[in-house]
Tab-separated table of C-alpha atoms in Angstrom:
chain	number	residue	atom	x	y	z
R	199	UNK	CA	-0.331	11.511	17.069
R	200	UNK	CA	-2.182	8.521	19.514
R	201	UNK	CA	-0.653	5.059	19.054
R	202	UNK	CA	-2.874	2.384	20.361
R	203	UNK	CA	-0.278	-0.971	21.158
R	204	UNK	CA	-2.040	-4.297	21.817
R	205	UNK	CA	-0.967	-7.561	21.727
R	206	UNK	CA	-3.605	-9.698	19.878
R	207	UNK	CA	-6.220	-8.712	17.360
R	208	UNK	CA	-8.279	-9.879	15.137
R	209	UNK	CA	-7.936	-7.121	12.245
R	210	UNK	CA	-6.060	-3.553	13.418
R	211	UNK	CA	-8.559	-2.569	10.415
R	212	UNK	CA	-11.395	-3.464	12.180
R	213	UNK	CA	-10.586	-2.266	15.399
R	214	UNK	CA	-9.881	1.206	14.041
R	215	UNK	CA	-12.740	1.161	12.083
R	216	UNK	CA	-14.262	0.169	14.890
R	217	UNK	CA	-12.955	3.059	17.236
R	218	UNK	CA	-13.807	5.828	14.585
R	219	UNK	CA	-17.652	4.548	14.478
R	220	UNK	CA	-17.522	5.097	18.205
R	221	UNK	CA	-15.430	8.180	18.527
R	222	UNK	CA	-15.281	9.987	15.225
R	223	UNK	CA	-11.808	10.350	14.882
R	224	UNK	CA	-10.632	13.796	13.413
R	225	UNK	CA	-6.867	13.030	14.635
R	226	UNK	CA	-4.132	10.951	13.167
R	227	UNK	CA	-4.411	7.448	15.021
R	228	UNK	CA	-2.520	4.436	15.149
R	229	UNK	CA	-3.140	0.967	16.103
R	230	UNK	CA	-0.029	-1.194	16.300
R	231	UNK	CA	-0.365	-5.222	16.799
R	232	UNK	CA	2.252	-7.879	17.850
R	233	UNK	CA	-0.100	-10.454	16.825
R	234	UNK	CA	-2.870	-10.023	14.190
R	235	UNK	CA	-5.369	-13.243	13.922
R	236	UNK	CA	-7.027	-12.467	11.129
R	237	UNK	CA	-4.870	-9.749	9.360
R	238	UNK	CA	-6.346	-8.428	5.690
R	239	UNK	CA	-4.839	-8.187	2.574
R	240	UNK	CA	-6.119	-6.822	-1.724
R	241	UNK	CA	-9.277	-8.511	-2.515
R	242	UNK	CA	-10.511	-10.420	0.483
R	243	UNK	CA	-6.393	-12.403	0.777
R	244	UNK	CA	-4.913	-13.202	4.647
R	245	UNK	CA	-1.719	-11.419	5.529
R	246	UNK	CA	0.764	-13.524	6.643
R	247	UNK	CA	2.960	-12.550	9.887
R	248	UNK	CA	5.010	-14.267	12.490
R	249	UNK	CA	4.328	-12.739	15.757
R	250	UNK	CA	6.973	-10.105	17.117
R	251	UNK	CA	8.700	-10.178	13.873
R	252	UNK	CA	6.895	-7.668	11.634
R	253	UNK	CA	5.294	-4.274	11.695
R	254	UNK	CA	1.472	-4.902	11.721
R	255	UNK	CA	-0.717	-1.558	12.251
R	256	UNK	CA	-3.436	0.512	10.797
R	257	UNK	CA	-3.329	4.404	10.673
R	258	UNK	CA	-6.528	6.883	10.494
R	259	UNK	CA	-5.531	9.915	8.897
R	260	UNK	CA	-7.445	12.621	8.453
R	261	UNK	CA	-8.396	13.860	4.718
R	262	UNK	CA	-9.973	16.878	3.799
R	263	UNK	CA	-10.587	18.453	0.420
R	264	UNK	CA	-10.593	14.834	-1.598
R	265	UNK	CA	-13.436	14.095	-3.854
R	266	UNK	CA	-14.283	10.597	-3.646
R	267	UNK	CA	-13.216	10.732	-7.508
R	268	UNK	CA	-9.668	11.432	-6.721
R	269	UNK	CA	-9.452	8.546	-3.771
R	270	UNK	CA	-6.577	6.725	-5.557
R	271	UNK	CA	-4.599	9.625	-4.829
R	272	UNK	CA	-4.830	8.465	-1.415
R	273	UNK	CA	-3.380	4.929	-2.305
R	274	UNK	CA	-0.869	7.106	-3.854
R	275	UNK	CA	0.288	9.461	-1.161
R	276	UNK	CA	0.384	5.776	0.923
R	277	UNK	CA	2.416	3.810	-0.929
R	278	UNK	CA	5.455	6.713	-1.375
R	279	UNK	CA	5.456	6.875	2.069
R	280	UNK	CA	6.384	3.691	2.969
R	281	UNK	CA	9.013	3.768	-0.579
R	282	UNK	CA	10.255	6.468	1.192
R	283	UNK	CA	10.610	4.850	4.447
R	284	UNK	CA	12.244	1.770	3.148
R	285	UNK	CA	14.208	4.064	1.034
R	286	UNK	CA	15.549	5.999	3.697
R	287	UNK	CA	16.844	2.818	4.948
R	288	UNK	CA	18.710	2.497	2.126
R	289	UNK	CA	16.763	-1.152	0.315
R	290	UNK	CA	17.772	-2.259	-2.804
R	291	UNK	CA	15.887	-2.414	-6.091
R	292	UNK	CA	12.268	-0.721	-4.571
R	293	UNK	CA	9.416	-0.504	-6.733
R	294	UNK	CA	5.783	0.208	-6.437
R	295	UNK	CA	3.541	-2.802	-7.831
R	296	UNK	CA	0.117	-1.288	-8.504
R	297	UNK	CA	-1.661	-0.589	-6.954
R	298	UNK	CA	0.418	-0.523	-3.858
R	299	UNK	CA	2.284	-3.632	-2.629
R	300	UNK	CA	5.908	-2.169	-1.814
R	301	UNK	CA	8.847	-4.280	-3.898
R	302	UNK	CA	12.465	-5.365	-3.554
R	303	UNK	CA	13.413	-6.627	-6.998
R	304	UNK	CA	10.420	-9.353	-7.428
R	305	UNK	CA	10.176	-9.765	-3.352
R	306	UNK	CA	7.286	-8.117	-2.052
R	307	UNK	CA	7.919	-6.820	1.360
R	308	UNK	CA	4.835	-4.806	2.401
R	309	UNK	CA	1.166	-5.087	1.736
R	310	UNK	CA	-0.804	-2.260	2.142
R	311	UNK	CA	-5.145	-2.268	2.569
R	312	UNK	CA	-7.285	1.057	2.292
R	313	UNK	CA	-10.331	1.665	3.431
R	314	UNK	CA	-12.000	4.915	2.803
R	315	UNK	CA	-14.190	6.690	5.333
R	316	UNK	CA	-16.888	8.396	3.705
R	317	UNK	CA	-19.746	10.700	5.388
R	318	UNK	CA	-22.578	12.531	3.591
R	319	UNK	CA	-20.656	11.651	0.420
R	320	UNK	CA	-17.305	13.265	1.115
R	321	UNK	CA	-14.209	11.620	2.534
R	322	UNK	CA	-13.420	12.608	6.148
R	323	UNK	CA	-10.447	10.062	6.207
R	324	UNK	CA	-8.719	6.975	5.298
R	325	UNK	CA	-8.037	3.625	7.632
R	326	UNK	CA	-4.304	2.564	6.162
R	327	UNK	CA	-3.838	-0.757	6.652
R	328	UNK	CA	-0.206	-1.840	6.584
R	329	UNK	CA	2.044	-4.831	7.042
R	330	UNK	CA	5.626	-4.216	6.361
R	331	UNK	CA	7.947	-7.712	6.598
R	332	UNK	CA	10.930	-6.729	8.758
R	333	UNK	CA	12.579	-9.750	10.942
R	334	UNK	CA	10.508	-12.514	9.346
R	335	UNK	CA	12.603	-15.330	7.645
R	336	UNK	CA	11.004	-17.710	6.044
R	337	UNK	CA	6.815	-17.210	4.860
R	338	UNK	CA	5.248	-20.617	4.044
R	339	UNK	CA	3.857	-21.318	0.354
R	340	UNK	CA	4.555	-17.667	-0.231
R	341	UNK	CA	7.842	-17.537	-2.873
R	342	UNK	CA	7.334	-13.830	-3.968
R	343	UNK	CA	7.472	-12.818	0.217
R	344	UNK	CA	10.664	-11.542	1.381
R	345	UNK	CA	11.825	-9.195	4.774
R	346	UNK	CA	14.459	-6.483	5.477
R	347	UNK	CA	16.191	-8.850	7.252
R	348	UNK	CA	16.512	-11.628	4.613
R	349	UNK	CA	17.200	-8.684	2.078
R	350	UNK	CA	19.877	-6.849	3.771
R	351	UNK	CA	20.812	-9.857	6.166
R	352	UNK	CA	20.340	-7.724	9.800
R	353	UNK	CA	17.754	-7.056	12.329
R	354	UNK	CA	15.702	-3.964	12.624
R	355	UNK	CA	14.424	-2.143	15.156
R	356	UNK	CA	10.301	-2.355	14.764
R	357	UNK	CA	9.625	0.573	17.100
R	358	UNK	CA	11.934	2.780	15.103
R	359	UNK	CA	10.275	1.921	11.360
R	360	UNK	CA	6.917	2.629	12.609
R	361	UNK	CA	7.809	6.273	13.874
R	362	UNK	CA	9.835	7.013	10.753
R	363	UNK	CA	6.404	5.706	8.572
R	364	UNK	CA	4.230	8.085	10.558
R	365	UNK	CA	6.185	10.944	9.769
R	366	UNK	CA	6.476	9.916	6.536
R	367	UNK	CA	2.642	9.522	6.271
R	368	UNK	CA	2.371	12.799	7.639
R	369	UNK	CA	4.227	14.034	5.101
R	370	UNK	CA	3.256	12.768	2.181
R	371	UNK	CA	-0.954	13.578	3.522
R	372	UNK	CA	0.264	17.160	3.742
R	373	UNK	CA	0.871	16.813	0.045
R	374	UNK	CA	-2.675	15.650	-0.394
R	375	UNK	CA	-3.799	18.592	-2.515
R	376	UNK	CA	-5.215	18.972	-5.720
R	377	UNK	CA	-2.110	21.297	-6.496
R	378	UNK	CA	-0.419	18.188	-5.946
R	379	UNK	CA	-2.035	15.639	-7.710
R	380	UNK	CA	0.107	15.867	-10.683
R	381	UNK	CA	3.625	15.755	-9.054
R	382	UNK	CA	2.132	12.591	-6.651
R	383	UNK	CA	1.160	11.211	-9.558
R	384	UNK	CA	5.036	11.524	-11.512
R	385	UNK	CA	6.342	10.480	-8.298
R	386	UNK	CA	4.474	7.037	-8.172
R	387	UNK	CA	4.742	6.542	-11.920
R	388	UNK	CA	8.181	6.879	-11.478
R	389	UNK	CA	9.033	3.842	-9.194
R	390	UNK	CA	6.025	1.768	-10.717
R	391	UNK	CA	7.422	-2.163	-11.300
R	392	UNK	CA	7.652	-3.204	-14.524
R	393	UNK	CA	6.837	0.291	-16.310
R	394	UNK	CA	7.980	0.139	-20.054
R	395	UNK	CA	8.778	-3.593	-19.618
R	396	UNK	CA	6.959	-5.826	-21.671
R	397	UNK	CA	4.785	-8.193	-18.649
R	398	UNK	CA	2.569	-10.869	-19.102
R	399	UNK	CA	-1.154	-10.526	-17.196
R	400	UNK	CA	-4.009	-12.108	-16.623
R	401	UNK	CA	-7.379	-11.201	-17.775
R	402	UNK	CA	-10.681	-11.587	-15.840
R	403	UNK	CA	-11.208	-14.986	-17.810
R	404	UNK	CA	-7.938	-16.242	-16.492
R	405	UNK	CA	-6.369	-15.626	-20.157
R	406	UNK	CA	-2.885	-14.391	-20.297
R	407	UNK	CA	-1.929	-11.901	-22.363
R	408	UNK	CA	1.135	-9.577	-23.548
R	409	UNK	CA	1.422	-5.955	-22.310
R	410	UNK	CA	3.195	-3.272	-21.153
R	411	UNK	CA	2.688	-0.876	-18.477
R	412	UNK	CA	2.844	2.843	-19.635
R	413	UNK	CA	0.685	4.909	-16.404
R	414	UNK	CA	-1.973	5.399	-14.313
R	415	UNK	CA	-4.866	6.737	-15.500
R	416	UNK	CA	-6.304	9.588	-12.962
R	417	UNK	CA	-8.866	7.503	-10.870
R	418	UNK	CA	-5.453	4.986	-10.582
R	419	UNK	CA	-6.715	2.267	-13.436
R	420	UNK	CA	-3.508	0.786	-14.909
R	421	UNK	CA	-2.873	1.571	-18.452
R	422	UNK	CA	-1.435	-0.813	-20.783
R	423	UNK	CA	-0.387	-0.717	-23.776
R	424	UNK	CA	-1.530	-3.845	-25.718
R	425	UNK	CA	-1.649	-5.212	-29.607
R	426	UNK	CA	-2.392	-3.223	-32.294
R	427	UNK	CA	-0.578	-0.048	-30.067
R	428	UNK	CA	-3.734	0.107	-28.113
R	429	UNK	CA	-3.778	1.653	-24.526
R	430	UNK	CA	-6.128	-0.173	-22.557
R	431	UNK	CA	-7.263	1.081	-18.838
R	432	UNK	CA	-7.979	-1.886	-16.047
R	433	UNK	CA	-9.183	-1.876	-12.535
R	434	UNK	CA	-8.149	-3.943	-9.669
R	435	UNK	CA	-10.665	-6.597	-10.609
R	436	UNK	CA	-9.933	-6.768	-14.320
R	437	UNK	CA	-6.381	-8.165	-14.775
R	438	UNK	CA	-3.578	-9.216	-12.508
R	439	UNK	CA	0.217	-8.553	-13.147
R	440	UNK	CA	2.189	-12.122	-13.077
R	441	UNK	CA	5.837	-11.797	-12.021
């Protein structure tokens, strides 16, 4: 595994994207930032991160034998590594909210951004976009941010997390088999926020509405189960989850 280290970026996104136009990367890559200037969150958001504080990188891994069909499993495969990273060390309360912001209660504490890289109509890898809130304390007009340290009131080493989430991405894209798909998909379903809890959402009028969260549907809608016992599938860009 390469790790790239620079101080000041615009987007570690863009730079590896970037460096895999120019190189065609077949190797897992990563590109780790002190400083990101213009750091990218879902749907076109900022990502919010005080210099030195936070773990701010982008990984190129390598996928083979995913249909473009079955990319959420990729999103999948992402987001338990980092649970499981963040588990290891023991956080309270985790949960995955879908499709992959990493939870402590109701405090979100990582935000992760995928961006699928596609030849000839096949997917030859994935660019993993994550910022993970470690030694941050306070996040400006953000209430639903929160960090390791403010969670479990110490300092963590940076350097450390970000070798314990490679392996763990390594891990978990080992796993990235159809044989697979089926326990990844248990797995994730398993630690999903606010599955079975009645939640209130937001349409893509802005109307709020009643459901509950039952699964993911297999190219990773979210199914909810609304009035009249109903199960309803939504994309990213059809309803949003309100705490």
């Amino acid at each position: 595994m390469h790790i790239i280290k620079v101080d000041a970026i615009d987007s570690t996104n863009t730079f590896l994207r970037d460096l895999n136009r120019e190189k065609q990367l077949t190797d897992m890559v990563c590109v780790v930032a002190r400083k990101q200037l213009a750091g990218k969150g879902q749907m076109g958001t900022t990502w919010q991160s005080s210099p030195g504080e936070n773990l701010t990188c982008s990984v190129f891994m390598p996928v083979k034998e995913i249909l473009l069909t079955d990319q959420f499993y990729v999103s999948i495969a992402t987001s338990l590594a980092v649970y499981d990273v963040l588990g290891n060390l023991m956080v309270p309360r985790l949960s995955i909210k879908w499709p992959n912001d990493i939870l402590s209660d109701r405090q979100k504490l990582c935000g992760i951004l995928i961006e699928n890289v596609v030849k000839n109509g096949r997917m030859m890898g994935a660019i993993i976009g994550v910022g993970l809130n470690i030694n941050q304390k306070e996040f400006d007009n953000l209430p639903q941010a929160g960090s390791l340290k403010q969670i479990m009131g110490q300092n963590f080493n940076i350097e450390e997390i970000l070798h314990s989430l490679m392996a763990s991405l390594e891990k978990r894209f080992d796993e990235l088999k159809i044989s697979n798909f089926k326990k990844l998909k248990e797995a994730y379903e398993a630690v999903l926020f606010r599955k079975n809890k009645p939640s209130t959402f937001l349409n893509i009028k802005g109307e709020s509405f009643v459901g509950i969260i039952k699964a993911i549907s297999n190219d990773g809608k979210l199914q909810v189960l609304i009035e009249d016992e109903v199960i309803s599938d939504f994309d990213l860009k059809e309803i949003k989850l309100l705490y």
